[in-house]
Short mmCIF file of C-alpha atoms in Angstrom, two decimals:
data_model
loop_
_atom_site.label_atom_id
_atom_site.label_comp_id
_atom_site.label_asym_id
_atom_site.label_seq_id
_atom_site.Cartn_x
_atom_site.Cartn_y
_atom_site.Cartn_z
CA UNK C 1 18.11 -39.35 0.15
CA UNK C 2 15.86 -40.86 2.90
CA UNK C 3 17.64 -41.20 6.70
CA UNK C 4 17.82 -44.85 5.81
CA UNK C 5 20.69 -44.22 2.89
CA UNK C 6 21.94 -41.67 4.89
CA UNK C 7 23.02 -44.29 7.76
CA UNK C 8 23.66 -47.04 5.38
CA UNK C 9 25.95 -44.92 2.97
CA UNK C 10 27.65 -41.98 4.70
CA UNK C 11 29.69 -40.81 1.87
CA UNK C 12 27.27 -40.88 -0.43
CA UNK C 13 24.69 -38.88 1.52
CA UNK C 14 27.80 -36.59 1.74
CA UNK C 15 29.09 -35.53 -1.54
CA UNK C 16 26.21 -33.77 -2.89
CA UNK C 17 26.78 -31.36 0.02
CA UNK C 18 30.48 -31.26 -0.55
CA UNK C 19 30.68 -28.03 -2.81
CA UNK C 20 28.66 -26.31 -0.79
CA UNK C 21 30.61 -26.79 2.63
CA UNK C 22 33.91 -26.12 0.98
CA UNK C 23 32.35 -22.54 -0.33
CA UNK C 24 31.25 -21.80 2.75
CA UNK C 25 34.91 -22.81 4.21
CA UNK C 26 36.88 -20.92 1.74
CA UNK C 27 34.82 -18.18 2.69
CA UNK C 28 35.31 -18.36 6.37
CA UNK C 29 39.08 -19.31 6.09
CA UNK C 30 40.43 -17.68 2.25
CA UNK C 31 42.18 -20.39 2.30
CA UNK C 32 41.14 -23.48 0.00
CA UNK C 33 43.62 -26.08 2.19
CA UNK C 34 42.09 -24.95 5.32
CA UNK C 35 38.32 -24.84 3.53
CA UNK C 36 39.17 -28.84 2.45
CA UNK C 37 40.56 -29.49 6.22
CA UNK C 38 37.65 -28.17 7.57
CA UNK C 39 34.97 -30.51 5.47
CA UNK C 40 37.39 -33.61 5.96
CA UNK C 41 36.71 -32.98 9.83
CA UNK C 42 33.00 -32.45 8.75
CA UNK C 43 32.58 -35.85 7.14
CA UNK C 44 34.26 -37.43 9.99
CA UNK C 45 31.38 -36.09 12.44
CA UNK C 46 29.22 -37.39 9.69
CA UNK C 47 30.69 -40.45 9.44
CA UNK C 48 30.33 -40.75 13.12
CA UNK C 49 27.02 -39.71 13.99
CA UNK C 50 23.78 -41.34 14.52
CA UNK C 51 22.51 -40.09 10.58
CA UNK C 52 19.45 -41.88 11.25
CA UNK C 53 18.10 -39.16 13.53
CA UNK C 54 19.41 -36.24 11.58
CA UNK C 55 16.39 -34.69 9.95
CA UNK C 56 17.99 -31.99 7.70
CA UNK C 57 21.56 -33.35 6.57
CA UNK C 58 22.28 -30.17 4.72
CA UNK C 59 21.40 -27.63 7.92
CA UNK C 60 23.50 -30.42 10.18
CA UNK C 61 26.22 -30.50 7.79
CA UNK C 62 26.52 -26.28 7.70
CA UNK C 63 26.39 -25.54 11.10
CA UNK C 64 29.16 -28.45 11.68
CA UNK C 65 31.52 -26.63 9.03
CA UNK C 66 30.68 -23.27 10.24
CA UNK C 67 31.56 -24.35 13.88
CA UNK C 68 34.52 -25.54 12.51
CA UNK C 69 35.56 -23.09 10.65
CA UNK C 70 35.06 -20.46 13.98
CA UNK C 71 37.32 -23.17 15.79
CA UNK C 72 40.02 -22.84 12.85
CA UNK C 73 40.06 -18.88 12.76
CA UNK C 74 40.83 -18.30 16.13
CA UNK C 75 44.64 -20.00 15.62
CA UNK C 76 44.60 -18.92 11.91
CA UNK C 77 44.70 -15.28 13.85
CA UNK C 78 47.08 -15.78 15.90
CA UNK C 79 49.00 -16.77 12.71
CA UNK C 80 48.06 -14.20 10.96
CA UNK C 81 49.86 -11.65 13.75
CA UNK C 82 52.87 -13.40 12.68
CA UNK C 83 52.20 -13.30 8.78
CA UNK C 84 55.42 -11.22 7.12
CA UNK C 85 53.70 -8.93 4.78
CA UNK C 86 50.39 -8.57 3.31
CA UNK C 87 48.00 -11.31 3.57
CA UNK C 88 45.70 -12.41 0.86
CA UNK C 89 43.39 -15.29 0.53
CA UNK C 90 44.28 -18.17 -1.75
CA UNK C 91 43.55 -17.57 -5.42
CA UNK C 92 40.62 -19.51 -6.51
CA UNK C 93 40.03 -19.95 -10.64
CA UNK C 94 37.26 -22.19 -10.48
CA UNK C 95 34.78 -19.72 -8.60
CA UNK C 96 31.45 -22.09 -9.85
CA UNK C 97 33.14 -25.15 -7.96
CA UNK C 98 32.51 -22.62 -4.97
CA UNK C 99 29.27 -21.23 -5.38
CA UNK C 100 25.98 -21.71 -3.11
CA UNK C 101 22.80 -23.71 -4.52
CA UNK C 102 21.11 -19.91 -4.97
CA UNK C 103 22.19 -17.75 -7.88
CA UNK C 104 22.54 -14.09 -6.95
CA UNK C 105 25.27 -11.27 -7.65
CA UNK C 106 26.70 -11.30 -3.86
CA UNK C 107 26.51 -15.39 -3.41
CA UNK C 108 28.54 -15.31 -6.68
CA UNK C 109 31.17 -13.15 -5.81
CA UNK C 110 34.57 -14.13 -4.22
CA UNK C 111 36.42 -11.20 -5.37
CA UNK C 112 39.21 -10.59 -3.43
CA UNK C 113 38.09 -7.46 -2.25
CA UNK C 114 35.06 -9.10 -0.66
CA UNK C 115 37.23 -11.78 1.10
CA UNK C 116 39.48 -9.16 2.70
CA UNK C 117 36.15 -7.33 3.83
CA UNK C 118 34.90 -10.46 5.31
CA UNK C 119 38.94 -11.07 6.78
CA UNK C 120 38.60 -7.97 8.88
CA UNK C 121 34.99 -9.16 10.25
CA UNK C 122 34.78 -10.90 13.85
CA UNK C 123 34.35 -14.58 13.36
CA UNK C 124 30.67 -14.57 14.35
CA UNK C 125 29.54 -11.53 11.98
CA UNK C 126 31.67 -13.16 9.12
CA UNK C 127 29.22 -16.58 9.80
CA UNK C 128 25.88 -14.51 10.66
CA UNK C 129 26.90 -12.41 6.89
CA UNK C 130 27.53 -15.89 5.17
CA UNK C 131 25.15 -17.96 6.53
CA UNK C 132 22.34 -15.50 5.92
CA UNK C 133 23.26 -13.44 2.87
CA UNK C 134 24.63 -16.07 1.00
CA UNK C 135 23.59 -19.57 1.64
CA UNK C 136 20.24 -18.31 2.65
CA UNK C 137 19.87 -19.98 5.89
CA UNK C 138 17.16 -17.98 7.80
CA UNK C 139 17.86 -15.89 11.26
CA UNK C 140 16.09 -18.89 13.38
CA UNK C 141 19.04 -21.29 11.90
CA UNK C 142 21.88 -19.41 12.05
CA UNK C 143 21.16 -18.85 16.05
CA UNK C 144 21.78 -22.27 16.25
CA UNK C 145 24.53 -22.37 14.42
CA UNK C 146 25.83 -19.88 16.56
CA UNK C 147 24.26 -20.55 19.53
CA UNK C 148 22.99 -16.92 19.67
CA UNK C 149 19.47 -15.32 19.64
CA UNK C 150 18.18 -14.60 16.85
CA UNK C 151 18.02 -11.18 17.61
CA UNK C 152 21.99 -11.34 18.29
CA UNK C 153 22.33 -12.93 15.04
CA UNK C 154 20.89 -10.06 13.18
CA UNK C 155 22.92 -7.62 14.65
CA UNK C 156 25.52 -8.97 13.87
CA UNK C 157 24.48 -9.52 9.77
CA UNK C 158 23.63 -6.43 9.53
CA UNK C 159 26.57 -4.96 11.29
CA UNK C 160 28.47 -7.22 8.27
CA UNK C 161 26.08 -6.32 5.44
CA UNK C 162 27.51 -2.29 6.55
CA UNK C 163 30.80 -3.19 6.03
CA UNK C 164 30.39 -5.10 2.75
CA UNK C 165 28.16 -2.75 1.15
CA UNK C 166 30.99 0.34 1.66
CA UNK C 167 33.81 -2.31 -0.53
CA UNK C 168 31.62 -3.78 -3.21
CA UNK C 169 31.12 -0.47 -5.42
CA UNK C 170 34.72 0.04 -5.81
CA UNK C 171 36.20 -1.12 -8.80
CA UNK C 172 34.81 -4.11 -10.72
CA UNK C 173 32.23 -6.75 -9.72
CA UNK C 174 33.73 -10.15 -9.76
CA UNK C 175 31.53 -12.11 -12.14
CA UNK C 176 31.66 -15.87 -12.75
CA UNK C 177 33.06 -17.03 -16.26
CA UNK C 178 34.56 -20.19 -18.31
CA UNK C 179 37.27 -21.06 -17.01
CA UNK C 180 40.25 -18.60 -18.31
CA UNK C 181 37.89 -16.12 -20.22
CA UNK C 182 38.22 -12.78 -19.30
CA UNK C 183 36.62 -9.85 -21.25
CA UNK C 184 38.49 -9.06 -24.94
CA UNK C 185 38.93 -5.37 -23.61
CA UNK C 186 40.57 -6.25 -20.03
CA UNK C 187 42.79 -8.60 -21.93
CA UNK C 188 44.03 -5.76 -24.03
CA UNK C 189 44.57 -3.88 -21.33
CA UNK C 190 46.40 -6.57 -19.22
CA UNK C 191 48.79 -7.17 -22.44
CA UNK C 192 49.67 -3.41 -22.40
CA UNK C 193 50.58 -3.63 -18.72
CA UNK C 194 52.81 -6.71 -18.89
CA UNK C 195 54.51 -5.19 -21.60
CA UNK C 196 55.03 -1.92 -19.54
CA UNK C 197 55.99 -3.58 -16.70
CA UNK C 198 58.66 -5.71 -19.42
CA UNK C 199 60.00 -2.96 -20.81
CA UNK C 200 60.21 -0.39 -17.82
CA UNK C 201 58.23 1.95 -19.65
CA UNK C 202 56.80 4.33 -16.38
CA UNK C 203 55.23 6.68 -18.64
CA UNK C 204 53.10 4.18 -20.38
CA UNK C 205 52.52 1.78 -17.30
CA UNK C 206 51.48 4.95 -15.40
CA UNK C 207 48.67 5.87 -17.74
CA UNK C 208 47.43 2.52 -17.40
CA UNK C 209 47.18 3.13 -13.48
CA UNK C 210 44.18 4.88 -11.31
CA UNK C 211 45.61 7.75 -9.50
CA UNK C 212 44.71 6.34 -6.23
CA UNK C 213 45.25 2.49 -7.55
CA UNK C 214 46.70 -0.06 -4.83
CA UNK C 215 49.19 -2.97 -5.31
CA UNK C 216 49.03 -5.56 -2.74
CA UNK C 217 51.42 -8.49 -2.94
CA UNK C 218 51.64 -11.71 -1.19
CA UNK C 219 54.75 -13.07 -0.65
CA UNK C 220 54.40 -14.75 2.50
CA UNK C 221 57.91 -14.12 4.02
CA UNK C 222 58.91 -16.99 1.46
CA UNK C 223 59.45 -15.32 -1.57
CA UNK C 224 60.21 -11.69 -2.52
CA UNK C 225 57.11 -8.91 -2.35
CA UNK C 226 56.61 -5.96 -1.43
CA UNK C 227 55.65 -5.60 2.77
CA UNK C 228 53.50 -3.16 2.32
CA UNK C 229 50.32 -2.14 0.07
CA UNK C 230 51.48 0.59 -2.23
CA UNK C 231 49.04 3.22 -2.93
CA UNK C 232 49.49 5.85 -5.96
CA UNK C 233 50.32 5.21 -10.00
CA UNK C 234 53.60 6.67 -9.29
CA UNK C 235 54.89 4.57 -6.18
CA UNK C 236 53.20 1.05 -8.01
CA UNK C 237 54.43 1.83 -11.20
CA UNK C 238 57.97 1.89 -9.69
CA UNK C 239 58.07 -1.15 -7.58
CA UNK C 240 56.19 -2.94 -10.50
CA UNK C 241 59.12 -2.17 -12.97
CA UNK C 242 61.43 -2.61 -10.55
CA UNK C 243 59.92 -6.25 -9.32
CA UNK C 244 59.43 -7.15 -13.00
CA UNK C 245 63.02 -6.61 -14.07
CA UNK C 246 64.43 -8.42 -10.91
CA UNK C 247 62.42 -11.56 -10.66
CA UNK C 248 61.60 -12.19 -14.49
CA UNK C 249 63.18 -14.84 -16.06
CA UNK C 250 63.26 -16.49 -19.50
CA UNK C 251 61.90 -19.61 -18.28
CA UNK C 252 58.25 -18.22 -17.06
CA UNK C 253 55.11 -18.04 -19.44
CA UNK C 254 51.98 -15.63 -18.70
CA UNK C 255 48.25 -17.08 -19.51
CA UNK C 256 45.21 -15.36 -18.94
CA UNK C 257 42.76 -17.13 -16.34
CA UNK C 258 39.96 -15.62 -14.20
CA UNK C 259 41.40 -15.26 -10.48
CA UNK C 260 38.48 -15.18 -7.64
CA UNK C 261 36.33 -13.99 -10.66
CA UNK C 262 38.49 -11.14 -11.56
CA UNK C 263 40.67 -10.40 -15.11
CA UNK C 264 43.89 -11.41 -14.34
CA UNK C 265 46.85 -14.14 -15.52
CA UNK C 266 48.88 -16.46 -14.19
CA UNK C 267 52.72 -16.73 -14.02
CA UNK C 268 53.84 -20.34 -14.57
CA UNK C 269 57.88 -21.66 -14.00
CA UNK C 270 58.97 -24.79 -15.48
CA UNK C 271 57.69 -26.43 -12.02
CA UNK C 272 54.14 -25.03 -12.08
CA UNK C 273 52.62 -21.63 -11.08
CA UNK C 274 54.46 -18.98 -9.31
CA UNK C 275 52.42 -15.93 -9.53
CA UNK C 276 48.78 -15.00 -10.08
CA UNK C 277 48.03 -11.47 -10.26
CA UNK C 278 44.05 -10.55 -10.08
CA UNK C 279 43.40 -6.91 -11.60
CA UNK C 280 40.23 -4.72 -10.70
CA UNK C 281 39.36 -2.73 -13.65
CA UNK C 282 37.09 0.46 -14.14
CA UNK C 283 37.00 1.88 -17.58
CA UNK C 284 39.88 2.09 -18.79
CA UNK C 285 42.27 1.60 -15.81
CA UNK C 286 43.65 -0.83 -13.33
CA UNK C 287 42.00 0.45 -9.82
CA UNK C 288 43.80 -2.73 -7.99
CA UNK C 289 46.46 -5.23 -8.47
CA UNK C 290 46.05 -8.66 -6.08
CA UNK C 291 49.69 -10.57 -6.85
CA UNK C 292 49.99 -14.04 -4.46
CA UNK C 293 53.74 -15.34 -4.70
CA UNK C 294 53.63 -17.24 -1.45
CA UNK C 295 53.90 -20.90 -2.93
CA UNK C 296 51.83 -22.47 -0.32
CA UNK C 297 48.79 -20.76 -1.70
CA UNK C 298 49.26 -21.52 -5.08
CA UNK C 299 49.21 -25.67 -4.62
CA UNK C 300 45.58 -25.55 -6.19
CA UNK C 301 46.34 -23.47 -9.11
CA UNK C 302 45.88 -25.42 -12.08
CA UNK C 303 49.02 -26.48 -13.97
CA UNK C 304 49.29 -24.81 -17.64
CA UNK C 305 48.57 -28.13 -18.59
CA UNK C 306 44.87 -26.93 -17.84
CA UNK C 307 44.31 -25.48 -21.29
CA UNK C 308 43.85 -21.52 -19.92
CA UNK C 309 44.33 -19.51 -22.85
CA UNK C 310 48.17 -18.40 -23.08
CA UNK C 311 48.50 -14.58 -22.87
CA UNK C 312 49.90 -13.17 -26.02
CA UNK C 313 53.91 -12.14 -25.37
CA UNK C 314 54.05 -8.50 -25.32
CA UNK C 315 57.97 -8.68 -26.08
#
């Protein structure tokens, strides 16, 4: 769009960027209310400025979200101090309404391994990684982004490129898919663990466990979870049978979806979701279990009413 439409029709000049920003949010924030908050505000500068003498709408529009997206994560720290259990981003089942304009394996990935990497970045090497590595800005525009040198900004990409590179091997790659569809094999093997975890069978749930696998559930301080990540078959299998036989209820339905690109399947109440559990698998095991109970993090988890493929009932 020429700088004339651009001043004469701000939204307009603005949705085509939309998608874009709110990837680049979510993956600043892992949180898709935040990521929206954060490209409202960016509109509104939008809205506001002189458009006329913006040259590059989509390089003004970036740095704007990633500036406010540093803004937002130093109070969404300070909450985070106070956060009662585990955190984990927001589950996302829609990945492609997410992704960047370029198609490669790490701008596709939102696994939720990858999003606690990028969690336990500073601020500036989580926007040096993302700007760079994913929405292929060059060094020269993320310094002024960041108001760094370009040297600076390097540093501190490759200081996050380190950090990623030592989490992505482990366990599966998070690849993008049709909305629900997950691979026929991790489906079987996601039936066989909901109906271990049903039936308390340890024996059988354990088999279906990596030695070393880890459980991390989000509960938020609102709902019941476990406060710390459990690491070992043994100790998950437990607290998974033991959670299962607790908090299930008659009432709840399972479906299969694809959470943040992983296998996994949502838990749905008569009022809407209440559970998604993402599940990195290697061969023939579950190496990780990613559960989110804390409601306020499952607001844009589509209803069942979405048409995701209902799990088969392993009772």
């Amino acid at each position: 769009m020429s700088s004339a439409g651009a001043s004469s029709n701000p939204a307009a000049s603005f949705e085509p960027h939309r998608r874009r920003l709110t990837g680049l949010a979510y993956r600043m924030l892992g949180s898709i209310a935040d990521a929206e908050d954060a490209v409202q505000e960016t509109y509104l500068r939008w809205h506001a400025a002189d458009r006329g003498k913006v040259s590059d709408p989509r390089a003004f529009l970036m740095t704007t979200t990633a500036r406010i997206c540093l803004d937002m994560l130093t109070s969404a720290r300070a909450r985070r101090e106070e956060y009662v259990g585990p955190w984990l981003p927001e589950p996302v089942v829609d990945t492609a309404a997410l992704a960047p304009d370029i198609r490669t394996e790490l701008a596709e990935d939102l696994s939720v391994a990858l999003l606690l990497t990028l969690d336990r970045l500073s601020p500036l090497e989580r926007a040096a990684f993302l700007l760079h590595d994913v929405f292929d800005f060059s060094f020269s525009e993320v310094a002024t982004t960041l108001e760094r040198s370009e040297a600076a900004c390097r540093q501190l990409a490759a200081r996050a490129r380190a950090h990623v590179r030592a989490v992505r091997p482990r366990g599966t790659t998070a690849t993008p898919a049709r909305l629900g569809e997950i691979d026929a094999k991790h489906e079987q093997l996601i039936s066989a663990f909901v109906a271990a975890t049903r039936s308390g069978d340890l024996h059988a749930l354990t088999r279906l466990l990596a030695i070393d696998v880890r459980v991390v559930t989000d509960g938020g301080g609102k709902v019941a979870a476990a406060l710390n990540v459990l690491d070992g078959a043994d100790r998950a299998a437990r607290f998974l049978v033991g959670a299962t036989r607790k908090g299930w209820r008659e009432d709840f339905t399972l479906r299969f979806a694809t959470i943040n690109g992983l296998p996994g399947v949502i838990v749905d109440g008569p009022a809407g979701p209440v559970q998604t559990a993402a599940f990195e698998i290697e061969g023939d095991v579950i190496r990780a279990l990613y559960a989110v109970r804390n409601p306020d993090k499952l607001r844009h988890v589509p209803p069942a009413s979405a048409k995701l493929r209902a799990a088969r009932d392993p009772g």
